[in-house]
């Protein structure tokens, strides 16, 4: 009887192994992933028993007629589950992150396979190969299908040459034609309370993914080709390139490797989108052995405000006196850094010599006395051509970090460039801020000296457009910020409601209220957080500046209290024993309720800044109040159109 049992069991097991259908559930059983592997490799996803992703085809086409996922027999499967705590070097959202998941791995033909990982918060998959030598990746296939038409927040691109600074325009999926495409991340609304956020993680030695419309209820992956020759763009030769020749494939890479994760965050609660950490969890662990020197903080920035300094006895501009003034300002308010943006060097292509009006040695010494570090802006191309010498020079000067700008590309070469910059900068204890950049895709976990990325339409656009609306500002936390730190550059002190807004390149203002800008320091995640306005304006608006200066840039805990995509955000964050609460709304005047039960037991003092009674007419109107609260306190707060609210909560010193 035992032999019969084992024969039957073996037959059933083999039949199951080759049946082509595999299921895996999230730890809380709310998400089910079904993988089909017969003629094609596809997957479907169910959320709370409702299908939200239909059979979606995935695969990879390599050289030598190798097609991963097509008629691939499953030789072996592996199932594991983990529940552990991760401690990030730089706590963008939390100082401890729970990493709980189940994983299904399918092995094909002994030399390649695919991993599916499922969390309570979503699902992800990635291919892996173990071929000898190098391989050429001709294309990667992802045709993600949905059971019915849904709404997308579509960051439409015109070209693969992109800064990833696109507005998130709502579009019905089946109206997006084949020639239209977008960058990542992307948010999709099923219309049945469930939202799906899509991006990639652990991107290295491989191009970034884009998504193309199909004219139906699906999206299809596309990639920039392997760049064989790029030439300077005659219009902006120092910072822009034209791709003269691309190969008919997307990557040349090692045959033994893991490919990027394709990440789907799934939830029926908008709050959970903001709390998600999947991109970080799915990326390579820290590669920097000694990281004690990495110091997040705030930065006084010059370019947005065009060095509009006033009330001083020197002529402001790109000169030593002006930057000493920035250092004095930063020192007085406990701001860790200042940045010298475009114009500090003798030219944008010669970044080893300073503008004759700037004494970099004097500024570094002066900043050191005042405990303020200096970060230098530079274009990506000069750094690419002479990286070791430039970074060695900056280290010898005493510079603390670099802001690298105008990469504009996301092909394999440029993805590798980001890692080279991160690695070489880490060797020299230099921080990195990427501007003109694609979105974060996990590199910051491997190289935590990368403190922030742009890749977002932020405050600088106020200088030439009226696109940075409060609605935009309460959309990007649910999309761009979920991918990672977001250098939006908040802190505008000149604020306006729509009827009073004027576009001015050299005297910019922001749409929405003063408190809308202040709340960004709590809501927007960026371990290197800018103060974009003029120090003179901050001195003039000292109450606001002192409030901002008290807000940290890294967090031990994040709790999203209430949120709705494109409408409003209400977040509580903890740093040490202090709590910080921020709220922002779109153009709709709004009343929100705060339940302070997230506080531990005890008495607390709360300092808050709120929209003034006339903020709906005069956006710079605000009021600061101080009150006593505890965890039983409940409060209603009012937000003006384009408004905001922020609070700093400390343990009461009264016995």
C-alpha positions as semicolon CSV with decimal commas, in nm:
position;residue;x (nm);y (nm);z (nm)
1;X;0,000;0,000;0,000
2;X;0,286;0,238;0,076
3;X;0,432;0,189;-0,274
4;X;0,094;0,259;-0,430
5;X;0,058;0,575;-0,221
6;X;0,399;0,707;-0,327
7;X;0,330;0,627;-0,692
8;X;0,001;0,814;-0,679
9;X;0,161;1,106;-0,491
10;X;0,447;1,122;-0,741
11;X;0,206;1,119;-1,035
12;X;-0,006;1,396;-0,880
13;X;0,303;1,606;-0,796
14;X;0,450;1,576;-1,147
15;X;0,113;1,649;-1,301
16;X;0,082;1,959;-1,076
17;X;0,435;2,073;-1,160
18;X;0,371;2,067;-1,534
19;X;0,007;2,168;-1,521
20;X;0,105;2,532;-1,589
21;X;-0,107;2,688;-1,313
22;X;0,040;2,812;-0,987
23;X;-0,125;3,013;-0,711
24;X;0,017;3,216;-0,428
25;X;-0,164;3,428;-0,169
26;X;-0,053;3,734;0,024
27;X;0,014;3,680;0,396
28;X;-0,328;3,831;0,479
29;X;-0,496;3,632;0,195
30;X;-0,645;3,947;0,037
31;X;-0,436;3,920;-0,280
32;X;-0,412;3,610;-0,496
33;X;-0,162;3,575;-0,779
34;X;-0,223;3,310;-1,043
35;X;0,064;3,223;-1,279
36;X;0,005;3,036;-1,604
37;X;0,297;2,870;-1,778
38;X;0,211;2,674;-2,089
39;X;0,270;2,819;-2,437
40;X;0,313;3,164;-2,282
41;X;0,396;3,291;-1,937
42;X;0,112;3,500;-1,796
43;X;-0,019;3,609;-1,460
44;X;-0,348;3,730;-1,313
45;X;-0,415;3,911;-0,987
46;X;-0,724;3,900;-0,765
47;X;-0,789;4,145;-0,482
48;X;-1,050;4,040;-0,227
49;X;-1,178;3,780;-0,478
50;X;-1,218;4,032;-0,763
51;X;-0,996;4,004;-1,067
52;X;-0,808;4,331;-1,112
53;X;-0,532;4,220;-1,353
54;X;-0,629;3,980;-1,631
55;X;-0,396;3,725;-1,790
56;X;-0,094;3,946;-1,863
57;X;0,188;3,822;-2,080
58;X;0,549;3,852;-1,965
59;X;0,879;3,736;-2,111
60;X;1,224;3,828;-2,235
61;X;1,376;3,788;-2,581
62;X;1,753;3,730;-2,579
63;X;2,013;3,667;-2,845
64;X;2,066;3,315;-2,986
65;X;1,688;3,278;-3,029
66;X;1,630;3,244;-2,655
67;X;1,281;3,349;-2,544
68;X;1,220;3,340;-2,172
69;X;0,858;3,264;-2,095
70;X;0,763;3,111;-2,430
71;X;0,698;2,737;-2,427
72;X;0,917;2,718;-2,114
73;X;0,874;2,403;-1,911
74;X;0,879;2,441;-1,536
75;X;1,144;2,201;-1,409
76;X;1,125;2,301;-1,045
77;X;0,934;2,533;-0,817
78;X;1,030;2,690;-0,488
79;X;0,809;2,854;-0,228
80;X;0,937;3,058;0,065
81;X;0,796;3,314;0,305
82;X;0,965;3,574;0,522
83;X;0,872;3,820;0,792
84;X;1,160;4,040;0,903
85;X;1,249;4,397;0,997
86;X;1,472;4,610;0,774
87;X;1,669;4,904;0,913
88;X;1,743;5,159;0,640
89;X;2,061;5,365;0,660
90;X;1,858;5,677;0,581
91;X;1,505;5,659;0,720
92;X;1,304;5,823;0,446
93;X;0,972;5,703;0,587
94;X;1,046;5,480;0,885
95;X;1,351;5,372;1,086
96;X;1,220;5,013;1,084
97;X;1,037;4,861;0,786
98;X;0,847;4,534;0,798
99;X;0,939;4,303;0,511
100;X;0,669;4,035;0,503
101;X;0,605;3,836;0,188
102;X;0,562;3,500;0,019
103;X;0,762;3,407;-0,290
104;X;0,706;3,162;-0,572
105;X;1,002;3,083;-0,799
106;X;0,964;2,895;-1,126
107;X;1,283;2,742;-1,270
108;X;1,297;2,688;-1,648
109;X;1,559;2,483;-1,835
110;X;1,811;2,505;-1,549
111;X;1,946;2,843;-1,669
112;X;1,662;3,089;-1,618
113;X;1,342;3,147;-1,429
114;X;1,107;3,399;-1,275
115;X;1,035;3,503;-0,918
116;X;0,694;3,621;-0,800
117;X;0,680;3,795;-0,464
118;X;0,353;3,882;-0,294
119;X;0,307;4,122;-0,003
120;X;-0,008;4,236;0,175
121;X;0,049;4,561;-0,016
122;X;0,098;4,425;-0,368
123;X;0,283;4,190;-0,602
124;X;0,607;4,193;-0,799
125;X;0,796;3,971;-1,039
126;X;1,143;3,957;-1,190
127;X;1,333;3,730;-1,429
128;X;1,672;3,580;-1,351
129;X;1,927;3,403;-1,569
130;X;2,240;3,192;-1,516
131;X;2,389;3,186;-1,865
132;X;2,766;3,186;-1,904
133;X;2,930;3,500;-2,041
134;X;2,737;3,807;-2,153
135;X;2,396;3,820;-2,316
136;X;2,209;4,064;-2,535
137;X;1,853;4,149;-2,432
138;X;1,657;4,224;-2,747
139;X;1,334;4,309;-2,570
140;X;1,135;4,252;-2,257
141;X;0,767;4,169;-2,281
142;X;0,500;4,299;-2,049
143;X;0,145;4,333;-2,174
144;X;-0,054;4,410;-1,860
145;X;-0,427;4,364;-1,915
146;X;-0,725;4,474;-1,710
147;X;-1,071;4,315;-1,704
148;X;-1,233;4,644;-1,804
149;X;-1,140;4,998;-1,889
150;X;-0,993;5,197;-1,604
151;X;-0,865;5,548;-1,543
152;X;-0,494;5,625;-1,552
153;X;-0,294;5,915;-1,410
154;X;-0,081;5,927;-1,723
155;X;0,260;6,107;-1,721
156;X;0,275;6,121;-2,100
157;X;0,616;6,152;-2,263
158;X;0,707;6,287;-2,606
159;X;1,039;6,106;-2,625
160;X;1,268;5,873;-2,431
161;X;1,481;6,186;-2,380
162;X;1,305;6,311;-2,068
163;X;1,351;6,472;-1,726
164;X;1,046;6,273;-1,603
165;X;0,877;6,603;-1,517
166;X;0,528;6,541;-1,647
167;X;0,186;6,630;-1,511
168;X;-0,031;6,331;-1,421
169;X;-0,324;6,371;-1,658
170;X;-0,632;6,156;-1,613
171;X;-0,715;5,943;-1,914
172;X;-0,942;5,644;-1,979
173;X;-0,711;5,355;-2,060
174;X;-0,880;5,243;-2,381
175;X;-0,847;5,595;-2,527
176;X;-0,467;5,582;-2,510
177;X;-0,349;5,492;-2,860
178;X;-0,046;5,283;-2,952
179;X;0,177;5,581;-3,032
180;X;0,127;5,737;-2,687
181;X;0,346;5,634;-2,397
182;X;0,439;5,734;-2,044
183;X;0,723;5,709;-1,799
184;X;0,696;5,545;-1,459
185;X;0,559;5,549;-1,196
186;X;0,197;5,518;-1,302
187;X;-0,127;5,510;-1,101
188;X;-0,441;5,334;-1,223
189;X;-0,790;5,370;-1,075
190;X;-1,024;5,077;-1,134
191;X;-1,325;5,290;-1,044
192;X;-1,425;5,030;-0,783
193;X;-1,222;5,184;-0,498
194;X;-0,916;4,971;-0,589
195;X;-0,607;5,151;-0,715
196;X;-0,299;4,997;-0,874
197;X;0,037;5,171;-0,863
198;X;0,302;5,043;-1,103
199;X;0,677;5,100;-1,116
200;X;1,007;4,910;-1,114
201;X;1,267;4,835;-0,846
202;X;1,629;4,723;-0,827
203;X;1,705;4,877;-1,166
204;X;2,072;4,836;-1,255
205;X;2,272;4,767;-1,574
206;X;1,946;4,778;-1,769
207;X;1,724;5,047;-1,925
208;X;1,422;5,197;-1,752
209;X;1,077;5,080;-1,857
210;X;0,811;5,292;-2,027
211;X;0,449;5,195;-2,094
212;X;0,266;5,234;-2,425
213;X;-0,104;5,249;-2,490
214;X;-0,266;4,976;-2,698
215;X;-0,604;5,133;-2,778
216;X;-0,762;4,875;-2,547
217;X;-0,766;4,776;-2,182
218;X;-0,394;4,705;-2,161
219;X;-0,051;4,868;-2,149
220;X;0,260;4,741;-2,322
221;X;0,621;4,783;-2,208
222;X;0,878;4,967;-2,417
223;X;1,243;5,056;-2,360
224;X;1,501;5,297;-2,500
225;X;1,744;5,114;-2,724
226;X;2,108;5,053;-2,641
227;X;2,281;5,381;-2,728
228;X;2,565;5,339;-2,975
229;X;2,627;5,707;-3,045
230;X;2,500;6,029;-2,887
231;X;2,586;6,381;-3,002
232;X;2,549;6,720;-2,833
233;X;2,222;6,894;-2,914
234;X;2,317;7,219;-3,096
235;X;2,048;7,410;-2,904
236;X;2,195;7,329;-2,560
237;X;2,520;7,152;-2,635
238;X;2,649;7,163;-2,278
239;X;2,354;6,975;-2,129
240;X;2,145;6,806;-2,394
241;X;2,212;6,523;-2,636
242;X;2,057;6,371;-2,944
243;X;2,077;5,998;-2,993
244;X;2,236;5,951;-3,334
245;X;2,239;5,571;-3,334
246;X;2,066;5,307;-3,121
247;X;2,095;4,932;-3,151
248;X;1,800;4,705;-3,223
249;X;1,828;4,568;-2,870
250;X;1,795;4,724;-2,524
251;X;2,086;4,588;-2,317
252;X;2,419;4,411;-2,315
253;X;2,467;4,256;-1,973
254;X;2,594;3,964;-1,770
255;X;2,428;3,631;-1,842
256;X;2,413;3,555;-1,472
257;X;2,198;3,814;-1,304
258;X;1,868;3,927;-1,157
259;X;1,659;4,162;-1,372
260;X;1,450;4,452;-1,236
261;X;1,140;4,387;-1,032
262;X;0,809;4,488;-1,192
263;X;0,609;4,625;-0,899
264;X;0,231;4,649;-0,853
265;X;0,102;4,817;-0,538
266;X;-0,263;4,722;-0,484
267;X;-0,502;4,875;-0,233
268;X;-0,857;4,993;-0,179
269;X;-0,739;5,260;0,066
270;X;-0,557;5,568;-0,066
271;X;-0,376;5,601;0,266
272;X;-0,194;5,275;0,205
273;X;-0,041;5,401;-0,120
274;X;0,146;5,668;0,076
275;X;0,268;5,422;0,339
276;X;0,405;5,172;0,087
277;X;0,774;5,069;0,098
278;X;0,784;4,801;-0,172
279;X;1,036;4,974;-0,401
280;X;1,284;4,999;-0,115
281;X;1,223;4,644;0,008
282;X;1,267;4,494;-0,338
283;X;1,602;4,662;-0,401
284;X;1,961;4,559;-0,327
285;X;2,080;4,610;0,032
286;X;2,329;4,878;0,133
287;X;2,668;4,847;-0,041
288;X;2,846;5,120;0,160
289;X;3,037;4,968;0,453
290;X;3,109;5,292;0,637
291;X;2,805;5,515;0,619
292;X;2,828;5,713;0,943
293;X;2,924;6,024;0,745
294;X;2,591;6,038;0,559
295;X;2,406;6,338;0,702
296;X;2,055;6,422;0,578
297;X;1,931;6,775;0,624
298;X;1,787;7,091;0,475
299;X;1,949;7,306;0,208
300;X;1,930;7,678;0,134
301;X;1,899;7,700;-0,246
302;X;1,987;7,994;-0,470
303;X;1,858;7,929;-0,821
304;X;1,482;7,948;-0,764
305;X;1,499;8,289;-0,601
306;X;1,757;8,426;-0,849
307;X;1,967;8,550;-0,555
308;X;1,713;8,821;-0,477
309;X;1,883;8,936;-0,160
310;X;1,798;9,278;-0,022
311;X;1,871;9,498;0,278
312;X;2,245;9,427;0,257
313;X;2,550;9,644;0,184
314;X;2,684;9,439;-0,106
315;X;2,562;9,366;-0,457
316;X;2,392;9,028;-0,461
317;X;2,468;8,770;-0,726
318;X;2,697;8,477;-0,783
319;X;2,979;8,595;-0,557
320;X;3,145;8,523;-0,225
321;X;2,952;8,783;-0,026
322;X;2,617;8,645;-0,141
323;X;2,702;8,288;-0,043
324;X;2,838;8,400;0,292
325;X;2,496;8,553;0,346
326;X;2,339;8,214;0,264
327;X;2,576;8,047;0,511
328;X;2,487;8,301;0,782
329;X;2,119;8,237;0,720
330;X;2,160;7,858;0,725
331;X;2,367;7,873;1,042
332;X;2,116;8,091;1,226
333;X;1,827;7,853;1,154
334;X;2,016;7,524;1,191
335;X;2,006;7,441;0,819
336;X;2,276;7,189;0,736
337;X;2,375;7,290;0,382
338;X;2,375;7,556;0,114
339;X;2,392;7,481;-0,255
340;X;2,586;7,667;-0,521
341;X;2,383;7,613;-0,835
342;X;2,462;7,702;-1,196
343;X;2,711;7,987;-1,229
344;X;2,954;7,899;-0,951
345;X;3,209;7,750;-1,196
346;X;3,399;7,932;-1,468
347;X;3,170;7,757;-1,719
348;X;2,918;7,472;-1,718
349;X;3,169;7,246;-1,890
350;X;3,470;7,346;-1,681
351;X;3,368;7,254;-1,328
352;X;3,720;7,236;-1,188
353;X;3,764;7,613;-1,176
354;X;3,544;7,861;-0,993
355;X;3,387;8,178;-1,118
356;X;3,646;8,455;-1,047
357;X;3,392;8,624;-0,817
358;X;3,376;8,318;-0,590
359;X;3,642;8,210;-0,342
360;X;3,546;7,849;-0,282
361;X;3,818;7,794;-0,023
362;X;3,698;8,090;0,182
363;X;3,335;7,973;0,159
364;X;3,419;7,619;0,271
365;X;3,618;7,749;0,568
366;X;3,347;7,999;0,658
367;X;3,081;7,728;0,632
368;X;3,284;7,494;0,851
369;X;3,304;7,761;1,122
370;X;2,927;7,801;1,101
371;X;2,860;7,423;1,075
372;X;2,714;7,458;0,727
373;X;2,824;7,230;0,442
374;X;2,843;7,320;0,073
375;X;2,691;7,123;-0,214
376;X;2,791;7,197;-0,574
377;X;2,573;7,175;-0,885
378;X;2,718;7,040;-1,209
379;X;2,611;6,896;-1,540
380;X;2,625;6,520;-1,587
381;X;2,842;6,516;-1,902
382;X;3,156;6,687;-1,766
383;X;3,134;6,459;-1,463
384;X;3,099;6,156;-1,690
385;X;3,411;6,252;-1,885
386;X;3,636;6,327;-1,588
387;X;3,471;6,174;-1,285
388;X;3,769;6,076;-1,070
389;X;3,947;6,409;-1,100
390;X;3,634;6,617;-1,042
391;X;3,523;6,422;-0,735
392;X;3,877;6,414;-0,593
393;X;3,897;6,791;-0,639
394;X;3,565;6,849;-0,463
395;X;3,668;6,626;-0,175
396;X;3,994;6,818;-0,140
397;X;3,802;7,146;-0,144
398;X;3,590;7,022;0,147
399;X;3,264;6,996;-0,047
400;X;2,993;6,780;0,113
401;X;2,794;6,672;-0,192
402;X;2,697;6,718;-0,554
403;X;2,377;6,797;-0,739
404;X;2,404;6,630;-1,081
405;X;2,173;6,767;-1,349
406;X;2,026;6,721;-1,698
407;X;2,082;6,348;-1,755
408;X;1,748;6,335;-1,940
409;X;1,797;5,973;-2,050
410;X;1,705;5,633;-1,909
411;X;1,887;5,390;-2,140
412;X;2,129;5,129;-2,007
413;X;2,433;5,357;-2,026
414;X;2,262;5,628;-1,825
415;X;2,127;5,385;-1,565
416;X;2,484;5,265;-1,517
417;X;2,602;5,626;-1,497
418;X;2,381;5,685;-1,191
419;X;2,544;5,392;-1,015
420;X;2,895;5,506;-1,110
421;X;2,824;5,850;-0,965
422;X;2,680;5,700;-0,647
423;X;2,967;5,456;-0,599
424;X;3,249;5,697;-0,676
425;X;3,091;5,969;-0,462
426;X;3,051;5,728;-0,171
427;X;3,422;5,644;-0,187
428;X;3,490;6,014;-0,128
429;X;3,213;6,067;0,130
430;X;3,008;6,287;-0,101
431;X;2,629;6,310;-0,094
432;X;2,435;6,295;-0,421
433;X;2,118;6,466;-0,540
434;X;2,008;6,374;-0,894
435;X;1,825;6,642;-1,093
436;X;1,710;6,621;-1,454
437;X;1,668;6,261;-1,352
438;X;1,448;5,958;-1,400
439;X;1,247;5,841;-1,101
440;X;1,404;5,653;-0,808
441;X;1,411;5,278;-0,870
442;X;1,590;5,135;-0,568
443;X;1,947;5,259;-0,613
444;X;1,920;5,469;-0,297
445;X;1,903;5,153;-0,085
446;X;2,227;5,020;-0,231
447;X;2,390;5,365;-0,211
448;X;2,227;5,562;0,072
449;X;2,452;5,861;-0,002
450;X;2,192;5,931;-0,273
451;X;1,960;6,144;-0,065
452;X;1,711;6,267;-0,323
453;X;1,597;6,269;-0,684
454;X;1,406;6,525;-0,883
455;X;1,207;6,357;-1,161
456;X;0,907;6,562;-1,057
457;X;0,738;6,881;-1,172
458;X;0,815;7,094;-0,868
459;X;0,833;7,451;-0,745
460;X;1,090;7,569;-1,000
461;X;0,817;7,549;-1,265
462;X;0,653;7,850;-1,097
463;X;0,919;8,060;-1,269
464;X;0,773;7,995;-1,615
465;X;0,429;7,835;-1,578
466;X;0,109;7,806;-1,375
467;X;0,114;7,425;-1,376
468;X;0,215;7,374;-1,012
469;X;-0,135;7,389;-0,870
470;X;-0,253;7,266;-0,531
471;X;-0,424;6,978;-0,712
472;X;-0,091;6,878;-0,866
473;X;0,071;6,907;-0,524
474;X;-0,174;6,660;-0,367
475;X;-0,142;6,419;-0,661
476;X;0,235;6,365;-0,665
477;X;0,257;6,211;-0,315
478;X;0,042;5,920;-0,440
479;X;0,249;5,860;-0,753
480;X;0,598;6,003;-0,785
481;X;0,676;5,998;-0,412
482;X;0,583;5,630;-0,376
483;X;0,886;5,547;-0,591
484;X;1,122;5,725;-0,351
485;X;1,253;6,061;-0,225
486;X;1,122;6,359;-0,418
487;X;1,314;6,686;-0,449
488;X;1,020;6,915;-0,519
489;X;1,207;7,211;-0,360
490;X;0,934;7,355;-0,133
491;X;0,936;7,668;0,079
492;X;0,804;7,951;-0,140
493;X;0,739;8,258;0,074
494;X;0,557;8,457;-0,197
495;X;0,220;8,284;-0,227
496;X;-0,094;8,358;-0,426
497;X;-0,446;8,241;-0,493
498;X;-0,514;8,190;-0,862
499;X;-0,651;8,542;-0,942
500;X;-0,336;8,701;-0,795
501;X;-0,074;8,469;-0,943
502;X;0,180;8,612;-1,187
503;X;0,448;8,422;-1,374
504;X;0,791;8,576;-1,318
505;X;1,122;8,400;-1,381
506;X;1,325;8,617;-1,145
507;X;1,056;8,695;-0,885
508;X;0,862;8,367;-0,862
509;X;0,560;8,295;-0,646
510;X;0,361;7,980;-0,570
511;X;-0,003;7,886;-0,615
512;X;-0,178;7,809;-0,288
513;X;-0,132;7,936;0,064
514;X;0,175;7,986;0,280
515;X;0,067;7,694;0,498
516;X;0,036;7,476;0,188
517;X;0,412;7,527;0,139
518;X;0,496;7,471;0,506
519;X;0,301;7,143;0,517
520;X;0,516;7,010;0,233
521;X;0,808;6,976;0,473
522;X;0,610;6,712;0,661
523;X;0,424;6,551;0,370
524;X;0,696;6,542;0,103
525;X;0,972;6,285;0,162
526;X;1,325;6,402;0,085
527;X;1,618;6,347;0,321
528;X;1,784;6,643;0,147
529;X;1,506;6,902;0,158
530;X;1,544;7,242;-0,010
531;X;1,440;7,586;0,108
532;X;1,383;7,743;-0,230
533;X;1,323;8,107;-0,147
534;X;1,560;8,396;-0,076
535;X;1,717;8,416;0,270
536;X;1,601;8,778;0,276
537;X;1,240;8,661;0,238
538;X;1,291;8,401;0,509
539;X;1,433;8,665;0,745
540;X;1,133;8,885;0,667
541;X;0,900;8,591;0,737
542;X;1,083;8,477;1,048
543;X;0,786;8,306;1,217
544;X;0,735;8,078;0,918
545;X;1,108;8,014;0,882
546;X;1,150;7,919;1,246
547;X;0,862;7,674;1,212
548;X;1,012;7,512;0,900
549;X;1,355;7,494;1,063
550;X;1,215;7,271;1,340
551;X;1,097;7,004;1,093
552;X;1,341;6,715;1,030
553;X;1,400;6,551;0,692
554;X;1,405;6,185;0,803
555;X;1,145;5,996;1,000
556;X;1,116;5,712;1,250
557;X;0,750;5,644;1,183
558;X;0,485;5,748;0,931
559;X;0,108;5,721;0,977
560;X;-0,125;5,845;0,706
561;X;-0,433;5,966;0,890
562;X;-0,650;6,050;0,589
563;X;-0,591;6,089;0,218
564;X;-0,761;6,095;-0,119
565;X;-0,571;6,103;-0,446
566;X;-0,565;6,453;-0,600
567;X;-0,788;6,593;-0,324
568;X;-0,610;6,606;0,010
569;X;-0,341;6,453;0,232
570;X;-0,315;6,430;0,613
571;X;0,000;6,265;0,752
572;X;0,157;6,221;1,096
573;X;0,528;6,148;1,122
574;X;0,747;6,083;1,422
575;X;1,109;6,184;1,478
576;X;1,236;6,065;1,814
577;X;0,970;6,159;2,067
578;X;0,828;6,445;1,862
579;X;0,538;6,415;1,621
580;X;0,475;6,629;1,315
581;X;0,140;6,649;1,138
582;X;0,085;6,801;0,795
583;X;-0,224;6,855;0,580
584;X;-0,271;6,987;0,226
585;X;-0,574;7,030;0,006
586;X;-0,645;7,103;-0,360
587;X;-0,842;7,412;-0,466
588;X;-1,136;7,290;-0,254
589;X;-1,179;7,455;0,085
590;X;-1,189;7,162;0,323
591;X;-1,246;7,057;0,682
592;X;-1,054;6,754;0,808
593;X;-1,070;6,569;1,139
594;X;-0,762;6,468;1,334
595;X;-0,777;6,191;1,592
596;X;-0,460;6,212;1,801
597;X;-0,487;5,855;1,932
598;X;-0,159;5,775;1,752
599;X;0,018;5,958;2,038
600;X;0,149;5,759;2,335
601;X;0,001;5,831;2,675
602;X;0,096;6,162;2,830
603;X;0,052;6,535;2,790
604;X;0,175;6,722;2,483
605;X;0,229;7,077;2,363
606;X;0,128;7,144;2,004
607;X;0,255;7,438;1,800
608;X;0,054;7,472;1,481
609;X;0,047;7,692;1,177
610;X;-0,282;7,726;0,991
611;X;-0,441;7,922;0,710
612;X;-0,551;8,265;0,827
613;X;-0,910;8,384;0,813
614;X;-0,838;8,565;0,484
615;X;-0,611;8,307;0,321
616;X;-0,877;8,240;0,056
617;X;-0,811;8,597;-0,068
618;X;-0,458;8,665;0,051
619;X;-0,264;8,339;0,037
620;X;0,013;8,457;0,270
621;X;-0,229;8,495;0,561
622;X;-0,159;8,247;0,840
623;X;-0,181;8,210;1,215
624;X;0,040;8,029;1,466
625;X;-0,120;7,884;1,779
626;X;-0,004;7,679;2,078
627;X;-0,227;7,435;2,266
628;X;-0,218;7,135;2,498
629;X;-0,334;6,797;2,370
630;X;-0,322;6,425;2,453
631;X;-0,405;6,103;2,273
632;X;-0,777;6,149;2,346
633;X;-0,788;6,483;2,168
634;X;-0,994;6,514;1,851
635;X;-0,978;6,824;1,639
636;X;-1,132;6,971;1,325
637;X;-0,901;7,174;1,105
638;X;-1,000;7,408;0,824
639;X;-0,801;7,443;0,504
640;X;-0,847;7,736;0,268
641;X;-0,859;7,673;-0,109
642;X;-0,507;7,555;-0,193
643;X;-0,446;7,550;0,180
644;X;-0,239;7,371;0,436
645;X;-0,192;7,300;0,805
646;X;0,108;7,182;1,006
647;X;0,183;7,101;1,368
648;X;0,482;7,017;1,584
649;X;0,392;6,806;1,888
650;X;0,628;6,771;2,186
651;X;0,594;6,609;2,525
652;X;0,476;6,858;2,783
653;X;0,739;6,979;3,029
654;X;0,472;7,061;3,286
655;X;0,447;6,817;3,576
